[in-house]
GROMACS .gro file of N, CA and C in nm:
model
  327
    1MET      N    1   6.227  10.679  20.281
    1MET     CA    2   6.172  10.751  20.168
    1MET      C    3   6.129  10.890  20.214
    2GLY      N    4   6.160  10.989  20.132
    2GLY     CA    5   6.128  11.128  20.166
    2GLY      C    6   6.013  11.180  20.080
    3TYR      N    7   6.017  11.310  20.056
    3TYR     CA    8   5.917  11.375  19.971
    3TYR      C    9   5.954  11.351  19.825
    4VAL      N   10   5.859  11.299  19.748
    4VAL     CA   11   5.884  11.260  19.609
    4VAL      C   12   5.809  11.355  19.517
    5PHE      N   13   5.883  11.409  19.418
    5PHE     CA   14   5.822  11.494  19.317
    5PHE      C   15   5.918  11.504  19.198
    6SER      N   16   5.868  11.558  19.087
    6SER     CA   17   5.950  11.571  18.966
    6SER      C   18   5.932  11.709  18.906
    7LEU      N   19   6.039  11.757  18.845
    7LEU     CA   20   6.036  11.881  18.768
    7LEU      C   21   6.078  11.848  18.625
    8VAL      N   22   6.006  11.900  18.528
    8VAL     CA   23   6.049  11.894  18.389
    8VAL      C   24   6.097  12.034  18.356
    9LEU      N   25   6.223  12.043  18.311
    9LEU     CA   26   6.283  12.172  18.281
    9LEU      C   27   6.251  12.217  18.140
   10SER      N   28   6.285  12.341  18.109
   10SER     CA   29   6.249  12.399  17.979
   10SER      C   30   6.342  12.358  17.866
   11ARG      N   31   6.455  12.293  17.900
   11ARG     CA   32   6.551  12.251  17.798
   11ARG      C   33   6.643  12.145  17.857
   12GLU      N   34   6.729  12.089  17.772
   12GLU     CA   35   6.832  11.998  17.821
   12GLU      C   36   6.940  12.081  17.890
   13ILE      N   37   7.004  12.023  17.991
   13ILE     CA   38   7.107  12.095  18.064
   13ILE      C   39   7.244  12.035  18.038
   14THR      N   40   7.347  12.113  18.067
   14THR     CA   41   7.485  12.067  18.051
   14THR      C   42   7.533  12.001  18.180
   15GLU      N   43   7.650  11.940  18.175
   15GLU     CA   44   7.710  11.878  18.294
   15GLU      C   45   7.734  11.982  18.403
   16ASP      N   46   7.783  12.101  18.365
   16ASP     CA   47   7.806  12.208  18.463
   16ASP      C   48   7.675  12.252  18.528
   17GLU      N   49   7.571  12.264  18.450
   17GLU     CA   50   7.440  12.302  18.505
   17GLU      C   51   7.386  12.192  18.596
   18MET      N   52   7.411  12.068  18.560
   18MET     CA   53   7.369  11.957  18.644
   18MET      C   54   7.439  11.964  18.781
   19THR      N   55   7.566  11.996  18.780
   19THR     CA   56   7.642  12.010  18.905
   19THR      C   57   7.584  12.121  18.990
   20THR      N   58   7.551  12.234  18.928
   20THR     CA   59   7.491  12.347  19.000
   20THR      C   60   7.358  12.307  19.061
   21LEU      N   61   7.276  12.236  18.985
   21LEU     CA   62   7.144  12.194  19.035
   21LEU      C   63   7.157  12.093  19.149
   22LYS      N   64   7.251  11.999  19.136
   22LYS     CA   65   7.271  11.901  19.243
   22LYS      C   66   7.311  11.970  19.372
   23ALA      N   67   7.400  12.067  19.363
   23ALA     CA   68   7.445  12.140  19.481
   23ALA      C   69   7.329  12.216  19.546
   24GLY      N   70   7.246  12.278  19.465
   24GLY     CA   71   7.133  12.354  19.517
   24GLY      C   72   7.022  12.269  19.575
   25CYS      N   73   7.014  12.145  19.530
   25CYS     CA   74   6.908  12.054  19.576
   25CYS      C   75   6.957  11.957  19.682
   26GLY      N   76   7.080  11.969  19.723
   26GLY     CA   77   7.133  11.878  19.823
   26GLY      C   78   7.164  11.740  19.770
   27GLY      N   79   7.168  11.722  19.640
   27GLY     CA   80   7.206  11.595  19.581
   27GLY      C   81   7.098  11.488  19.580
   28ALA      N   82   6.979  11.516  19.630
   28ALA     CA   83   6.870  11.417  19.636
   28ALA      C   84   6.789  11.419  19.507
   29VAL      N   85   6.857  11.410  19.392
   29VAL     CA   86   6.788  11.421  19.265
   29VAL      C   87   6.851  11.329  19.162
   30ASP      N   88   6.767  11.271  19.077
   30ASP     CA   89   6.812  11.192  18.963
   30ASP      C   90   6.773  11.268  18.837
   31PHE      N   91   6.863  11.271  18.740
   31PHE     CA   92   6.838  11.341  18.615
   31PHE      C   93   6.810  11.242  18.503
   32GLY      N   94   6.720  11.280  18.416
   32GLY     CA   95   6.689  11.200  18.299
   32GLY      C   96   6.640  11.291  18.188
   33THR      N   97   6.600  11.232  18.078
   33THR     CA   98   6.546  11.312  17.968
   33THR      C   99   6.397  11.286  17.955
   34ASP      N  100   6.330  11.383  17.901
   34ASP     CA  101   6.186  11.377  17.880
   34ASP      C  102   6.157  11.463  17.757
   35VAL      N  103   6.031  11.484  17.729
   35VAL     CA  104   5.994  11.576  17.622
   35VAL      C  105   5.914  11.690  17.684
   36LEU      N  106   5.918  11.803  17.618
   36LEU     CA  107   5.845  11.919  17.665
   36LEU      C  108   5.696  11.887  17.663
   37PRO      N  109   5.624  11.913  17.771
   37PRO     CA  110   5.481  11.878  17.776
   37PRO      C  111   5.398  11.941  17.664
   38THR      N  112   5.439  12.057  17.618
   38THR     CA  113   5.363  12.126  17.514
   38THR      C  114   5.413  12.098  17.372
   39ASP      N  115   5.530  12.029  17.361
   39ASP     CA  116   5.586  11.999  17.228
   39ASP      C  117   5.670  11.872  17.239
   40ALA      N  118   5.614  11.760  17.198
   40ALA     CA  119   5.679  11.630  17.213
   40ALA      C  120   5.805  11.615  17.129
   41GLU      N  121   5.834  11.711  17.043
   41GLU     CA  122   5.955  11.704  16.961
   41GLU      C  123   6.076  11.770  17.029
   42VAL      N  124   6.054  11.837  17.142
   42VAL     CA  125   6.161  11.907  17.213
   42VAL      C  126   6.206  11.821  17.332
   43THR      N  127   6.333  11.780  17.332
   43THR     CA  128   6.389  11.701  17.441
   43THR      C  129   6.433  11.795  17.554
   44VAL      N  130   6.397  11.760  17.677
   44VAL     CA  131   6.428  11.841  17.794
   44VAL      C  132   6.483  11.751  17.904
   45THR      N  133   6.526  11.813  18.013
   45THR     CA  134   6.574  11.738  18.128
   45THR      C  135   6.463  11.723  18.231
   46ARG      N  136   6.457  11.605  18.291
   46ARG     CA  137   6.362  11.576  18.398
   46ARG      C  138   6.441  11.553  18.525
   47MET      N  139   6.396  11.613  18.636
   47MET     CA  140   6.460  11.595  18.766
   47MET      C  141   6.362  11.522  18.857
   48ASP      N  142   6.401  11.405  18.907
   48ASP     CA  143   6.318  11.326  18.998
   48ASP      C  144   6.378  11.334  19.138
   49PHE      N  145   6.298  11.379  19.233
   49PHE     CA  146   6.344  11.402  19.370
   49PHE      C  147   6.289  11.298  19.466
   50ASP      N  148   6.369  11.265  19.565
   50ASP     CA  149   6.328  11.186  19.680
   50ASP      C  150   6.400  11.251  19.798
   51ASP      N  151   6.342  11.357  19.851
   51ASP     CA  152   6.405  11.443  19.951
   51ASP      C  153   6.370  11.397  20.093
   52ALA      N  154   6.468  11.339  20.160
   52ALA     CA  155   6.448  11.292  20.298
   52ALA      C  156   6.504  11.390  20.400
   53VAL      N  157   6.549  11.508  20.354
   53VAL     CA  158   6.613  11.605  20.442
   53VAL      C  159   6.521  11.722  20.478
   54SER      N  160   6.444  11.769  20.382
   54SER     CA  161   6.359  11.887  20.405
   54SER      C  162   6.249  11.856  20.506
   55PRO      N  163   6.215  11.956  20.588
   55PRO     CA  164   6.112  11.933  20.691
   55PRO      C  165   5.971  11.919  20.635
   56THR      N  166   5.944  11.979  20.519
   56THR     CA  167   5.811  11.968  20.459
   56THR      C  168   5.824  11.952  20.307
   57LEU      N  169   5.718  11.909  20.245
   57LEU     CA  170   5.715  11.897  20.099
   57LEU      C  171   5.733  12.035  20.036
   58ALA      N  172   5.668  12.136  20.093
   58ALA     CA  173   5.680  12.272  20.039
   58ALA      C  174   5.825  12.320  20.043
   59ASP      N  175   5.896  12.291  20.152
   59ASP     CA  176   6.037  12.330  20.161
   59ASP      C  177   6.120  12.259  20.056
   60ALA      N  178   6.093  12.132  20.032
   60ALA     CA  179   6.166  12.055  19.932
   60ALA      C  180   6.144  12.113  19.793
   61ILE      N  181   6.019  12.145  19.760
   61ILE     CA  182   5.988  12.203  19.629
   61ILE      C  183   6.049  12.341  19.615
   62ASP      N  184   6.040  12.422  19.720
   62ASP     CA  185   6.100  12.556  19.716
   62ASP      C  186   6.250  12.550  19.690
   63ALA      N  187   6.319  12.456  19.755
   63ALA     CA  188   6.464  12.442  19.735
   63ALA      C  189   6.495  12.402  19.591
   64ALA      N  190   6.416  12.313  19.536
   64ALA     CA  191   6.438  12.270  19.397
   64ALA      C  192   6.414  12.384  19.300
   65LEU      N  193   6.307  12.459  19.321
   65LEU     CA  194   6.278  12.572  19.232
   65LEU      C  195   6.384  12.681  19.244
   66ALA      N  196   6.433  12.705  19.366
   66ALA     CA  197   6.539  12.804  19.386
   66ALA      C  198   6.667  12.762  19.314
   67ALA      N  199   6.698  12.633  19.315
   67ALA     CA  200   6.817  12.583  19.246
   67ALA      C  201   6.805  12.606  19.096
   68VAL      N  202   6.687  12.587  19.041
   68VAL     CA  203   6.666  12.607  18.897
   68VAL      C  204   6.689  12.754  18.861
   69THR      N  205   6.650  12.847  18.948
   69THR     CA  206   6.668  12.989  18.917
   69THR      C  207   6.815  13.030  18.917
   70GLU      N  208   6.902  12.947  18.972
   70GLU     CA  209   7.046  12.976  18.973
   70GLU      C  210   7.112  12.950  18.838
   71VAL      N  211   7.043  12.884  18.749
   71VAL     CA  212   7.095  12.853  18.615
   71VAL      C  213   7.028  12.949  18.516
   72SER      N  214   7.110  13.023  18.443
   72SER     CA  215   7.052  13.122  18.351
   72SER      C  216   6.977  13.055  18.237
   73ASP      N  217   6.872  13.122  18.194
   73ASP     CA  218   6.788  13.076  18.083
   73ASP      C  219   6.729  12.937  18.105
   74LEU      N  220   6.697  12.905  18.230
   74LEU     CA  221   6.636  12.776  18.261
   74LEU      C  222   6.512  12.802  18.345
   75SER      N  223   6.408  12.729  18.317
   75SER     CA  224   6.285  12.740  18.394
   75SER      C  225   6.221  12.602  18.406
   76VAL      N  226   6.116  12.595  18.483
   76VAL     CA  227   6.042  12.470  18.504
   76VAL      C  228   5.917  12.475  18.418
   77SER      N  229   5.897  12.372  18.337
   77SER     CA  230   5.776  12.368  18.254
   77SER      C  231   5.668  12.279  18.314
   78GLU      N  232   5.707  12.193  18.409
   78GLU     CA  233   5.608  12.104  18.471
   78GLU      C  234   5.655  12.059  18.608
   79LEU      N  235   5.563  12.058  18.702
   79LEU     CA  236   5.587  12.005  18.836
   79LEU      C  237   5.486  11.894  18.858
   80THR      N  238   5.536  11.776  18.897
   80THR     CA  239   5.449  11.663  18.925
   80THR      C  240   5.472  11.620  19.069
   81VAL      N  241   5.363  11.616  19.146
   81VAL     CA  242   5.371  11.575  19.286
   81VAL      C  243   5.270  11.463  19.308
   82PRO      N  244   5.319  11.338  19.316
   82PRO     CA  245   5.225  11.228  19.343
   82PRO      C  246   5.181  11.231  19.489
   83ALA      N  247   5.082  11.152  19.522
   83ALA     CA  248   5.037  11.140  19.660
   83ALA      C  249   5.157  11.102  19.746
   84GLN      N  250   5.171  11.167  19.861
   84GLN     CA  251   5.284  11.145  19.949
   84GLN      C  252   5.244  11.050  20.063
   85PRO      N  253   5.334  10.958  20.098
   85PRO     CA  254   5.302  10.871  20.212
   85PRO      C  255   5.304  10.952  20.340
   86ALA      N  256   5.213  10.922  20.429
   86ALA     CA  257   5.207  10.991  20.558
   86ALA      C  258   5.266  10.900  20.664
   87GLY      N  259   5.355  10.953  20.745
   87GLY     CA  260   5.412  10.877  20.856
   87GLY      C  261   5.309  10.859  20.965
   88ALA      N  262   5.315  10.749  21.038
   88ALA     CA  263   5.218  10.722  21.144
   88ALA      C  264   5.221  10.828  21.251
   89GLU      N  265   5.341  10.869  21.291
   89GLU     CA  266   5.351  10.970  21.397
   89GLU      C  267   5.294  11.103  21.351
   90GLU      N  268   5.329  11.146  21.230
   90GLU     CA  269   5.277  11.272  21.178
   90GLU      C  270   5.126  11.265  21.162
   91GLY      N  271   5.077  11.155  21.105
   91GLY     CA  272   4.934  11.141  21.082
   91GLY      C  273   4.855  11.140  21.210
   92GLU      N  274   4.903  11.070  21.313
   92GLU     CA  275   4.833  11.065  21.440
   92GLU      C  276   4.835  11.200  21.509
   93ALA      N  277   4.948  11.270  21.504
   93ALA     CA  278   4.957  11.402  21.567
   93ALA      C  279   4.864  11.501  21.498
   94ALA      N  280   4.862  11.498  21.366
   94ALA     CA  281   4.776  11.589  21.291
   94ALA      C  282   4.629  11.558  21.318
   95ALA      N  283   4.595  11.430  21.327
   95ALA     CA  284   4.456  11.392  21.355
   95ALA      C  285   4.415  11.437  21.494
   96ALA      N  286   4.505  11.424  21.592
   96ALA     CA  287   4.475  11.467  21.728
   96ALA      C  288   4.455  11.617  21.734
   97GLU      N  289   4.539  11.693  21.664
   97GLU     CA  290   4.525  11.838  21.661
   97GLU      C  291   4.395  11.879  21.594
   98ALA      N  292   4.358  11.812  21.487
   98ALA     CA  293   4.237  11.846  21.414
   98ALA      C  294   4.113  11.816  21.497
   99LYS      N  295   4.114  11.709  21.574
   99LYS     CA  296   3.998  11.670  21.652
   99LYS      C  297   3.984  11.753  21.778
  100GLU      N  298   4.093  11.800  21.833
  100GLU     CA  299   4.087  11.870  21.962
  100GLU      C  300   3.995  11.991  21.961
  101PRO      N  301   4.005  12.086  21.866
  101PRO     CA  302   3.916  12.201  21.869
  101PRO      C  303   3.769  12.163  21.854
  102VAL      N  304   3.740  12.062  21.772
  102VAL     CA  305   3.603  12.019  21.753
  102VAL      C  306   3.548  11.961  21.882
  103ALA      N  307   3.625  11.875  21.948
  103ALA     CA  308   3.581  11.813  22.073
  103ALA      C  309   3.565  11.917  22.183
  104ALA      N  310   3.649  12.020  22.186
  104ALA     CA  311   3.643  12.121  22.290
  104ALA      C  312   3.513  12.202  22.281
  105GLY      N  313   3.457  12.215  22.163
  105GLY     CA  314   3.338  12.295  22.145
  105GLY      C  315   3.209  12.217  22.166
  106VAL      N  316   3.217  12.085  22.177
  106VAL     CA  317   3.097  12.003  22.189
  106VAL      C  318   3.044  12.009  22.332
  107GLY      N  319   2.916  12.036  22.348
  107GLY     CA  320   2.849  12.032  22.478
  107GLY      C  321   2.879  12.151  22.566
  108THR      N  322   2.927  12.260  22.513
  108THR     CA  323   2.952  12.378  22.598
  108THR      C  324   2.855  12.488  22.561
  109ASP      N  325   2.813  12.560  22.658
  109ASP     CA  326   2.722  12.674  22.635
  109ASP      C  327   2.775  12.798  22.699
   0.00000   0.00000   0.00000
């Protein structure tokens, strides 16, 4: 499992636009329909990502947003990012880095 997030687009997209978005996102996306968050009567496209390729969540989101800008007259109306699972190796390394500066300053004058 990779970085999980969703984009709700400003409108429904065509098959050609879907192909363009898949290419820009590396294919790690599922498309569905949703309603516009500000108007439940407007049907829009929802993109659900599970990106196992990008090095960070920010990189994954940036790639998705960049792909959307490649399609004319299309924008993102909503970004949803649920809590992300932390890998044991990443979590332990980050915890060690965070503790090191604090421990280095303890008991020194």
